[in-house]
Amino acid sequence: YKATKARQVQSRIKQLEKVELIEIPDDEEHVNIRFPKPPPSGVFNVELKGIYKSFGEMKLFEGIDFRVNRGDKIAFVGPNGAGKTTLAKIIAGKIDINKGERVSGHNNIISYYSQDVADSLNPEFDLIETLDSVGSEKTIGQLRSLLGAFLFTGDDVFKKVGVLSGGEKSRLALAKILLSPSNFIILDEPTNHLDYSSKKVLQQALVDFSGSLILVSHDVEFLKPIANRVVDIRAGKLKIYEGDIEYYLYKRNAEAQQVSPVKVEVQSETSSRKEQKRIEAEKRQQRYKATKDLKERLANLENEIQSLEQELEKINAVLINPDSYNNPNQIKELNERHKELKLSLDKKVKEWEEVSLSLEEIEKEFTG
């Protein structure tokens, strides 16, 4: 047994050594990836007029207006749960609105990326086939170079999409967008599954891109050379800064220094003890109404997550038992069920995180 394990380890080491030999060099000089030339568009790509959006009792946007002009490269910034992803999806036309109007400009062609877009990839295609479906004018060598820039090397490029991990699918979906002819690209947290080299490749491609762009990202260094407008999203409001990230950071700092002393001064001068108690009582009532549904949803999600985890534990206990493999049909069914449960669990955990962040943001509004 030990000798077998030792051979497996040595074999794995040799495989890793081979992969190391074909990694992208540090200078990356030969990796020069550009988006296809964007088709000409109108004066604006998308305009939002009086948009209302809510999730159950939670009102996210009430009557907002926003316009993406041709050539804008916009960074969406702000606290978690403030609605950056939701606004990006509204602009992309991926989700419905409760009220208002979304107007698409002339010849507006959108490429949209988010973590869940990876689920729409064809699981029967290998990686080369996936890219070739949108970049058929590229040679196999060029497609392999692009895949290499996104951490797919060697025989990885012949893997079926269906066997990829979530992070691998996200990288593949991002690589696919680099080959899609569009004039308006919307990327939601594109750097989450990328290493430093891959980030630099994507960053330069976005700098060179001559179409319009929206980037939802917490990575300030990634955004710095790209964005020419910044939209700060918080408490259901949009504040637009007509400049790059450095300008935004400078203005936010200046605003914070100006606003803080005023708040303290006004409160100390105008709030009597009785008035303060009334305000606090109203806040508690508002806080209860604003968080009630989210807290109930969190509790339900926690119960669902616990049930899924318990069922997974039972299946794992069977799968690690060597005697179970005497029944191949049972093992096949258990593996399929395991995949289903894992997928459901991942979705529930993601939803739990989103609801938790939304609840946290609402709580901050009442405690901040």
Coordinates of N, CA and C in Angstrom, one line a residue, residues 90-278:
I90 N -29.9 44.8 -14.1 CA -31.0 45.6 -14.6 C -30.5 46.2 -16.0
I91 N -29.3 46.8 -15.9 CA -28.7 47.4 -17.1 C -28.5 46.4 -18.2
A92 N -28.1 45.2 -17.8 CA -27.9 44.1 -18.8 C -29.2 43.5 -19.3
G93 N -30.3 43.8 -18.7 CA -31.6 43.2 -19.0 C -31.7 41.8 -18.5
K94 N -31.0 41.4 -17.5 CA -31.0 40.1 -17.0 C -32.2 39.8 -16.0
I95 N -32.6 40.9 -15.3 CA -33.7 40.8 -14.4 C -34.8 41.8 -14.6
D96 N -36.0 41.5 -14.2 CA -37.1 42.5 -14.4 C -37.1 43.6 -13.3
I97 N -37.7 44.7 -13.7 CA -37.8 45.8 -12.7 C -39.3 45.9 -12.3
N98 N -39.6 46.5 -11.1 CA -40.9 46.7 -10.7 C -41.7 47.8 -11.4
K99 N -40.9 48.8 -11.7 CA -41.5 50.0 -12.3 C -40.4 50.8 -13.0
G100 N -40.7 51.6 -14.0 CA -39.7 52.4 -14.7 C -39.5 51.9 -16.1
E101 N -38.5 52.4 -16.7 CA -38.2 52.1 -18.1 C -36.7 51.9 -18.4
R102 N -36.4 50.8 -19.1 CA -35.0 50.6 -19.5 C -35.0 50.7 -21.0
V103 N -34.2 51.7 -21.5 CA -34.1 52.0 -22.9 C -32.8 51.5 -23.5
S104 N -32.8 50.7 -24.5 CA -31.5 50.2 -25.1 C -31.2 51.1 -26.3
G105 N -30.0 51.5 -26.4 CA -29.5 52.4 -27.5 C -29.4 51.7 -28.8
H106 N -29.2 52.4 -29.9 CA -29.1 51.9 -31.3 C -27.9 50.9 -31.4
N107 N -28.2 49.7 -31.9 CA -27.2 48.7 -32.2 C -26.4 48.3 -30.9
N108 N -27.1 48.3 -29.8 CA -26.5 48.0 -28.5 C -26.3 46.5 -28.4
I109 N -25.0 46.0 -28.3 CA -24.7 44.6 -28.2 C -24.0 44.4 -26.9
I110 N -24.6 43.6 -25.9 CA -24.1 43.5 -24.6 C -23.4 42.1 -24.4
S111 N -22.3 42.1 -23.8 CA -21.7 40.8 -23.2 C -21.7 41.0 -21.7
Y112 N -22.3 40.0 -21.1 CA -22.5 40.1 -19.6 C -21.8 38.9 -18.9
Y113 N -21.0 39.2 -17.9 CA -20.4 38.2 -17.1 C -20.6 38.3 -15.6
S114 N -21.0 37.2 -15.0 CA -21.1 37.1 -13.5 C -20.8 35.7 -13.1
Q115 N -20.7 35.4 -11.9 CA -20.3 34.1 -11.4 C -21.3 33.0 -12.0
D116 N -22.6 33.4 -12.0 CA -23.6 32.4 -12.4 C -23.7 32.2 -13.9
V117 N -23.1 33.1 -14.7 CA -23.1 33.0 -16.1 C -22.5 31.6 -16.5
A118 N -21.5 31.2 -15.7 CA -20.8 30.0 -16.0 C -21.7 28.8 -16.2
D119 N -22.9 28.8 -15.5 CA -23.8 27.7 -15.5 C -24.5 27.5 -16.9
S120 N -24.4 28.6 -17.7 CA -25.0 28.5 -19.1 C -24.1 27.9 -20.1
L121 N -22.8 27.5 -19.7 CA -21.9 26.9 -20.7 C -22.4 25.5 -21.0
N122 N -22.1 25.1 -22.3 CA -22.5 23.7 -22.7 C -21.6 22.7 -22.1
P123 N -22.2 21.8 -21.2 CA -21.3 20.9 -20.5 C -20.7 19.8 -21.4
E124 N -21.2 19.6 -22.6 CA -20.7 18.6 -23.5 C -19.5 19.1 -24.3
F125 N -19.3 20.4 -24.4 CA -18.2 21.0 -25.1 C -16.9 20.8 -24.3
D126 N -15.8 20.7 -25.0 CA -14.5 20.9 -24.3 C -14.1 22.4 -24.3
L127 N -13.0 22.7 -23.7 CA -12.7 24.1 -23.6 C -12.4 24.8 -25.0
I128 N -11.7 24.1 -25.8 CA -11.4 24.6 -27.2 C -12.7 24.8 -27.9
E129 N -13.6 23.8 -27.9 CA -14.9 23.9 -28.6 C -15.7 25.1 -28.1
T130 N -15.6 25.3 -26.8 CA -16.4 26.4 -26.1 C -15.9 27.8 -26.7
L131 N -14.6 28.0 -26.8 CA -14.1 29.2 -27.3 C -14.3 29.3 -28.8
D132 N -14.2 28.2 -29.5 CA -14.3 28.2 -31.0 C -15.7 28.5 -31.4
S133 N -16.7 28.3 -30.5 CA -18.1 28.6 -30.9 C -18.3 30.1 -31.0
V134 N -17.4 31.0 -30.4 CA -17.6 32.4 -30.6 C -16.3 33.0 -31.3
G135 N -15.2 32.3 -31.3 CA -14.0 32.9 -31.9 C -13.5 32.0 -33.0
S136 N -14.4 31.6 -33.9 CA -14.1 30.6 -35.0 C -13.0 31.1 -35.9
E137 N -12.7 32.4 -36.0 CA -11.7 32.9 -36.9 C -10.3 32.7 -36.2
K138 N -10.2 32.4 -35.0 CA -9.0 32.2 -34.3 C -8.4 30.8 -34.6
T139 N -7.1 30.6 -34.6 CA -6.5 29.3 -34.8 C -6.5 28.6 -33.4
I140 N -6.3 27.3 -33.5 CA -6.3 26.5 -32.3 C -5.2 27.0 -31.3
G141 N -4.0 27.4 -31.9 CA -2.9 27.9 -31.1 C -3.3 29.2 -30.4
Q142 N -4.1 30.1 -31.1 CA -4.5 31.3 -30.5 C -5.5 31.1 -29.3
L143 N -6.4 30.1 -29.6 CA -7.3 29.7 -28.5 C -6.6 29.1 -27.3
R144 N -5.6 28.3 -27.6 CA -4.8 27.7 -26.5 C -4.1 28.8 -25.7
S145 N -3.6 29.8 -26.4 CA -2.9 30.9 -25.7 C -3.8 31.7 -24.8
L146 N -5.0 31.9 -25.3 CA -6.0 32.6 -24.5 C -6.4 31.8 -23.2
L147 N -6.6 30.5 -23.4 CA -6.9 29.6 -22.3 C -5.7 29.5 -21.3
G148 N -4.5 29.6 -21.9 CA -3.3 29.6 -21.0 C -3.3 30.8 -20.1
A149 N -3.7 31.9 -20.7 CA -3.8 33.2 -19.9 C -4.8 33.1 -18.8
F150 N -5.7 32.2 -18.9 CA -6.7 32.0 -17.8 C -6.5 30.7 -17.1
L151 N -5.2 30.3 -17.0 CA -4.8 29.2 -16.2 C -5.2 27.8 -16.6
F152 N -5.5 27.6 -17.9 CA -5.8 26.3 -18.5 C -4.6 25.9 -19.4
T153 N -3.9 24.9 -18.9 CA -2.7 24.6 -19.7 C -2.6 23.1 -20.0
G154 N -1.8 22.7 -21.0 CA -1.6 21.3 -21.4 C -2.9 20.7 -21.8
D155 N -3.2 19.5 -21.3 CA -4.4 18.8 -21.7 C -5.7 19.3 -21.1
D156 N -5.5 20.3 -20.2 CA -6.7 20.9 -19.6 C -7.7 21.4 -20.7
V157 N -7.1 21.8 -21.8 CA -8.0 22.5 -22.8 C -8.9 21.5 -23.5
F158 N -8.7 20.2 -23.3 CA -9.6 19.2 -23.8 C -10.5 18.6 -22.8
K159 N -10.6 19.1 -21.6 CA -11.6 18.7 -20.6 C -13.0 19.1 -21.1
K160 N -13.9 18.3 -20.7 CA -15.3 18.7 -20.9 C -15.7 19.8 -19.9
V161 N -16.6 20.7 -20.3 CA -17.0 21.8 -19.4 C -17.7 21.2 -18.2
G162 N -18.4 20.0 -18.4 CA -19.2 19.4 -17.3 C -18.4 18.9 -16.1
V163 N -17.0 18.7 -16.3 CA -16.2 18.2 -15.2 C -15.5 19.4 -14.5
L164 N -15.6 20.6 -15.0 CA -14.9 21.7 -14.4 C -15.5 22.1 -13.1
S165 N -14.6 22.7 -12.2 CA -15.1 23.3 -10.9 C -15.8 24.6 -11.2
G166 N -16.4 25.1 -10.2 CA -17.1 26.4 -10.4 C -16.2 27.5 -10.8
G167 N -15.0 27.6 -10.1 CA -14.0 28.6 -10.4 C -13.5 28.5 -11.9
E168 N -13.3 27.2 -12.3 CA -12.8 27.0 -13.7 C -13.8 27.4 -14.7
K169 N -15.1 27.1 -14.4 CA -16.1 27.5 -15.3 C -16.2 29.1 -15.4
S170 N -16.0 29.7 -14.3 CA -16.0 31.2 -14.3 C -14.9 31.8 -15.1
R171 N -13.7 31.2 -15.1 CA -12.6 31.6 -15.9 C -12.8 31.4 -17.3
L172 N -13.4 30.2 -17.7 CA -13.7 29.9 -19.0 C -14.8 30.9 -19.6
A173 N -15.8 31.2 -18.8 CA -16.8 32.1 -19.3 C -16.2 33.5 -19.5
L174 N -15.3 33.9 -18.7 CA -14.6 35.2 -18.9 C -13.7 35.2 -20.2
A175 N -13.0 34.1 -20.4 CA -12.2 33.9 -21.6 C -13.1 34.0 -22.9
K176 N -14.3 33.4 -22.8 CA -15.3 33.4 -23.9 C -15.7 34.8 -24.2
I177 N -15.9 35.7 -23.2 CA -16.3 37.0 -23.4 C -15.3 37.8 -24.2
L178 N -14.0 37.5 -24.0 CA -12.9 38.2 -24.7 C -13.0 37.9 -26.2
L179 N -13.7 36.9 -26.6 CA -13.8 36.6 -28.0 C -15.2 37.0 -28.6
S180 N -16.1 37.5 -27.8 CA -17.4 37.9 -28.2 C -17.5 39.3 -28.8
P181 N -18.0 39.5 -30.0 CA -18.0 40.8 -30.5 C -19.2 41.6 -29.9
S182 N -18.9 42.6 -29.1 CA -19.9 43.4 -28.5 C -19.4 44.8 -28.3
N183 N -20.3 45.8 -28.1 CA -19.8 47.1 -27.9 C -20.1 47.6 -26.5
F184 N -20.7 46.7 -25.6 CA -21.0 47.1 -24.2 C -20.7 45.8 -23.4
I185 N -19.7 45.9 -22.5 CA -19.4 44.7 -21.7 C -19.7 45.1 -20.2
I186 N -20.3 44.1 -19.5 CA -20.6 44.3 -18.1 C -20.0 43.1 -17.4
L187 N -19.1 43.4 -16.5 CA -18.4 42.3 -15.7 C -18.6 42.5 -14.2
D188 N -19.2 41.5 -13.6 CA -19.4 41.5 -12.2 C -18.4 40.6 -11.5
E189 N -17.5 41.3 -10.7 CA -16.4 40.6 -10.0 C -15.6 39.7 -10.9
P190 N -15.0 40.2 -11.9 CA -14.3 39.3 -12.9 C -13.0 38.7 -12.4
T191 N -12.4 39.3 -11.3 CA -11.1 38.9 -10.9 C -11.1 37.8 -9.8
N192 N -12.3 37.4 -9.4 CA -12.4 36.5 -8.2 C -11.6 35.2 -8.3
H193 N -11.5 34.7 -9.5 CA -10.9 33.4 -9.7 C -9.6 33.5 -10.5
L194 N -9.0 34.7 -10.6 CA -7.8 34.9 -11.4 C -6.6 35.1 -10.5
D195 N -5.4 34.7 -11.1 CA -4.2 35.0 -10.4 C -3.7 36.3 -10.9
Y196 N -2.5 36.7 -10.4 CA -2.0 38.1 -10.8 C -1.8 38.2 -12.3
S197 N -1.2 37.2 -12.9 CA -0.9 37.2 -14.4 C -2.2 37.4 -15.2
S198 N -3.2 36.6 -14.8 CA -4.4 36.6 -15.5 C -5.1 37.9 -15.4
K199 N -5.0 38.5 -14.2 CA -5.6 39.8 -13.9 C -5.0 40.9 -14.9
K200 N -3.7 40.8 -15.0 CA -3.0 41.8 -15.8 C -3.4 41.7 -17.3
V201 N -3.5 40.4 -17.7 CA -3.9 40.2 -19.1 C -5.3 40.8 -19.4
L202 N -6.3 40.5 -18.5 CA -7.6 41.0 -18.6 C -7.6 42.5 -18.5
Q203 N -6.9 43.1 -17.5 CA -6.8 44.5 -17.3 C -6.4 45.3 -18.5
Q204 N -5.3 44.8 -19.2 CA -4.8 45.4 -20.4 C -5.8 45.4 -21.5
A205 N -6.5 44.2 -21.6 CA -7.5 44.1 -22.7 C -8.7 45.1 -22.5
L206 N -9.0 45.3 -21.2 CA -10.1 46.3 -20.9 C -9.7 47.7 -21.1
V207 N -8.4 48.0 -20.8 CA -7.9 49.3 -21.1 C -7.9 49.6 -22.6
D208 N -7.6 48.6 -23.4 CA -7.5 48.8 -24.9 C -8.9 48.7 -25.5
F209 N -9.9 48.2 -24.8 CA -11.2 48.0 -25.4 C -11.8 49.4 -25.7
S210 N -12.4 49.6 -26.9 CA -12.9 50.9 -27.3 C -14.4 51.1 -27.2
G211 N -15.0 50.0 -26.6 CA -16.5 50.1 -26.4 C -16.8 50.7 -25.0
S212 N -18.0 50.4 -24.6 CA -18.4 50.8 -23.2 C -18.3 49.7 -22.3
L213 N -18.2 50.0 -21.0 CA -17.8 49.0 -20.0 C -18.4 49.4 -18.6
I214 N -18.9 48.4 -17.9 CA -19.3 48.5 -16.5 C -18.5 47.4 -15.8
L215 N -17.9 47.8 -14.7 CA -17.1 46.8 -13.9 C -17.6 46.9 -12.4
V216 N -18.1 45.8 -11.9 CA -18.4 45.7 -10.5 C -17.2 45.0 -9.8
S217 N -16.5 45.7 -9.0 CA -15.3 45.1 -8.4 C -14.9 45.8 -7.1
H218 N -14.3 45.0 -6.2 CA -13.7 45.6 -5.0 C -12.2 45.8 -5.1
D219 N -11.7 45.4 -6.3 CA -10.2 45.4 -6.5 C -9.8 46.8 -7.1
V220 N -9.5 47.7 -6.2 CA -9.2 49.1 -6.6 C -8.0 49.1 -7.6
E221 N -7.0 48.3 -7.3 CA -5.8 48.4 -8.2 C -6.1 47.9 -9.6
F222 N -7.0 47.0 -9.7 CA -7.5 46.5 -11.0 C -8.2 47.6 -11.7
L223 N -9.0 48.3 -11.0 CA -9.9 49.4 -11.6 C -9.1 50.6 -12.0
K224 N -8.0 50.9 -11.3 CA -7.4 52.2 -11.5 C -7.1 52.6 -13.0
P225 N -6.5 51.8 -13.8 CA -6.1 52.2 -15.1 C -7.3 52.1 -16.1
I226 N -8.5 51.6 -15.7 CA -9.6 51.3 -16.6 C -10.7 52.4 -16.5
A227 N -11.2 52.6 -15.3 CA -12.4 53.4 -15.1 C -12.2 54.9 -15.5
N228 N -13.2 55.5 -16.2 CA -13.2 56.9 -16.4 C -14.4 57.6 -15.7
R229 N -15.3 56.8 -15.1 CA -16.4 57.3 -14.3 C -16.6 56.3 -13.1
V230 N -17.0 56.8 -12.0 CA -17.3 55.9 -10.8 C -18.7 56.2 -10.3
V231 N -19.4 55.1 -10.0 CA -20.7 55.2 -9.5 C -20.7 54.6 -8.1
D232 N -20.9 55.4 -7.0 CA -21.0 54.9 -5.7 C -22.4 54.6 -5.3
I233 N -22.7 53.4 -5.0 CA -24.1 52.9 -4.7 C -24.2 52.5 -3.2
R234 N -25.1 53.2 -2.6 CA -25.3 52.9 -1.2 C -26.7 53.5 -0.8
A235 N -27.4 52.8 0.1 CA -28.7 53.2 0.6 C -29.7 53.5 -0.5
G236 N -29.6 52.8 -1.6 CA -30.6 53.0 -2.7 C -30.3 54.2 -3.6
K237 N -29.2 54.8 -3.3 CA -28.9 56.1 -4.1 C -27.6 55.8 -4.9
L238 N -27.6 56.5 -6.1 CA -26.4 56.5 -6.9 C -25.7 57.9 -6.9
K239 N -24.4 57.9 -6.6 CA -23.7 59.2 -6.7 C -22.6 59.0 -7.7
I240 N -22.6 59.8 -8.7 CA -21.7 59.7 -9.9 C -20.5 60.6 -9.7
Y241 N -19.3 60.1 -9.9 CA -18.1 60.8 -9.9 C -17.5 60.8 -11.3
E242 N -17.4 62.0 -11.9 CA -16.9 62.1 -13.3 C -15.4 62.1 -13.3
G243 N -14.8 61.0 -13.0 CA -13.3 60.9 -13.0 C -13.0 59.4 -12.7
D244 N -11.7 59.2 -12.6 CA -11.2 57.8 -12.4 C -11.2 57.5 -10.9
I245 N -10.7 56.3 -10.5 CA -10.7 55.8 -9.2 C -10.0 56.7 -8.2
E246 N -8.8 57.2 -8.6 CA -8.1 58.1 -7.8 C -8.9 59.4 -7.4
Y247 N -9.6 59.9 -8.4 CA -10.5 61.1 -8.2 C -11.6 60.7 -7.2
Y248 N -12.2 59.6 -7.4 CA -13.3 59.1 -6.5 C -12.8 59.0 -5.1
L249 N -11.6 58.4 -4.9 CA -11.1 58.2 -3.5 C -10.8 59.6 -2.9
Y250 N -10.2 60.5 -3.7 CA -9.9 61.8 -3.2 C -11.2 62.5 -2.7
K251 N -12.3 62.5 -3.6 CA -13.5 63.2 -3.3 C -14.2 62.5 -2.1
R252 N -14.2 61.2 -2.0 CA -14.8 60.5 -0.9 C -14.2 60.9 0.5
N253 N -12.9 61.0 0.4 CA -12.1 61.4 1.6 C -12.5 62.8 2.1
A254 N -12.5 63.7 1.1 CA -12.9 65.1 1.4 C -14.3 65.2 1.9
E255 N -15.2 64.5 1.3 CA -16.6 64.5 1.8 C -16.8 64.0 3.2
A256 N -16.0 62.9 3.5 CA -16.1 62.4 4.9 C -15.6 63.4 5.9
Q257 N -14.6 64.1 5.6 CA -14.0 65.1 6.5 C -15.0 66.3 6.7
Q258 N -15.8 66.6 5.7 CA -16.7 67.7 5.8 C -18.0 67.4 6.5
V259 N -18.5 66.1 6.2 CA -19.8 65.8 6.7 C -19.8 65.4 8.2
S260 N -18.8 64.6 8.7 CA -18.8 64.1 10.0 C -19.0 65.2 11.1
P261 N -18.2 66.3 11.1 CA -18.4 67.3 12.2 C -19.8 67.9 12.2
V262 N -20.3 68.1 11.0 CA -21.7 68.7 10.8 C -22.7 67.8 11.5
K263 N -22.7 66.5 11.3 CA -23.6 65.6 11.9 C -23.6 65.7 13.4
V264 N -22.4 65.7 14.0 CA -22.3 65.8 15.4 C -22.8 67.1 16.0
E265 N -22.5 68.2 15.3 CA -22.9 69.5 15.7 C -24.4 69.6 15.7
V266 N -25.0 69.2 14.6 CA -26.5 69.3 14.4 C -27.2 68.5 15.5
Q267 N -26.8 67.3 15.7 CA -27.4 66.4 16.7 C -27.4 67.0 18.1
S268 N -26.2 67.5 18.4 CA -26.0 68.0 19.8 C -26.8 69.3 20.1
E269 N -27.1 70.0 19.0 CA -27.8 71.3 19.2 C -29.3 71.1 19.1
T270 N -29.8 70.2 18.4 CA -31.3 70.1 18.1 C -32.0 69.0 18.9
S271 N -31.3 68.0 19.4 CA -32.0 66.9 19.9 C -32.2 66.9 21.5
S272 N -33.4 67.1 21.9 CA -33.6 67.1 23.4 C -33.7 65.6 23.8
R273 N -33.6 65.3 25.1 CA -33.7 64.0 25.5 C -35.0 63.3 25.2
K274 N -36.1 64.0 25.3 CA -37.4 63.5 25.0 C -37.5 63.2 23.5
E275 N -37.1 64.1 22.7 CA -37.2 64.0 21.3 C -36.3 62.8 20.8
Q276 N -35.1 62.7 21.5 CA -34.2 61.6 21.1 C -34.9 60.2 21.4
K277 N -35.6 60.1 22.5 CA -36.2 58.9 22.9 C -37.3 58.5 21.8
R278 N -38.1 59.5 21.4 CA -39.1 59.3 20.4 C -38.5 58.8 19.1

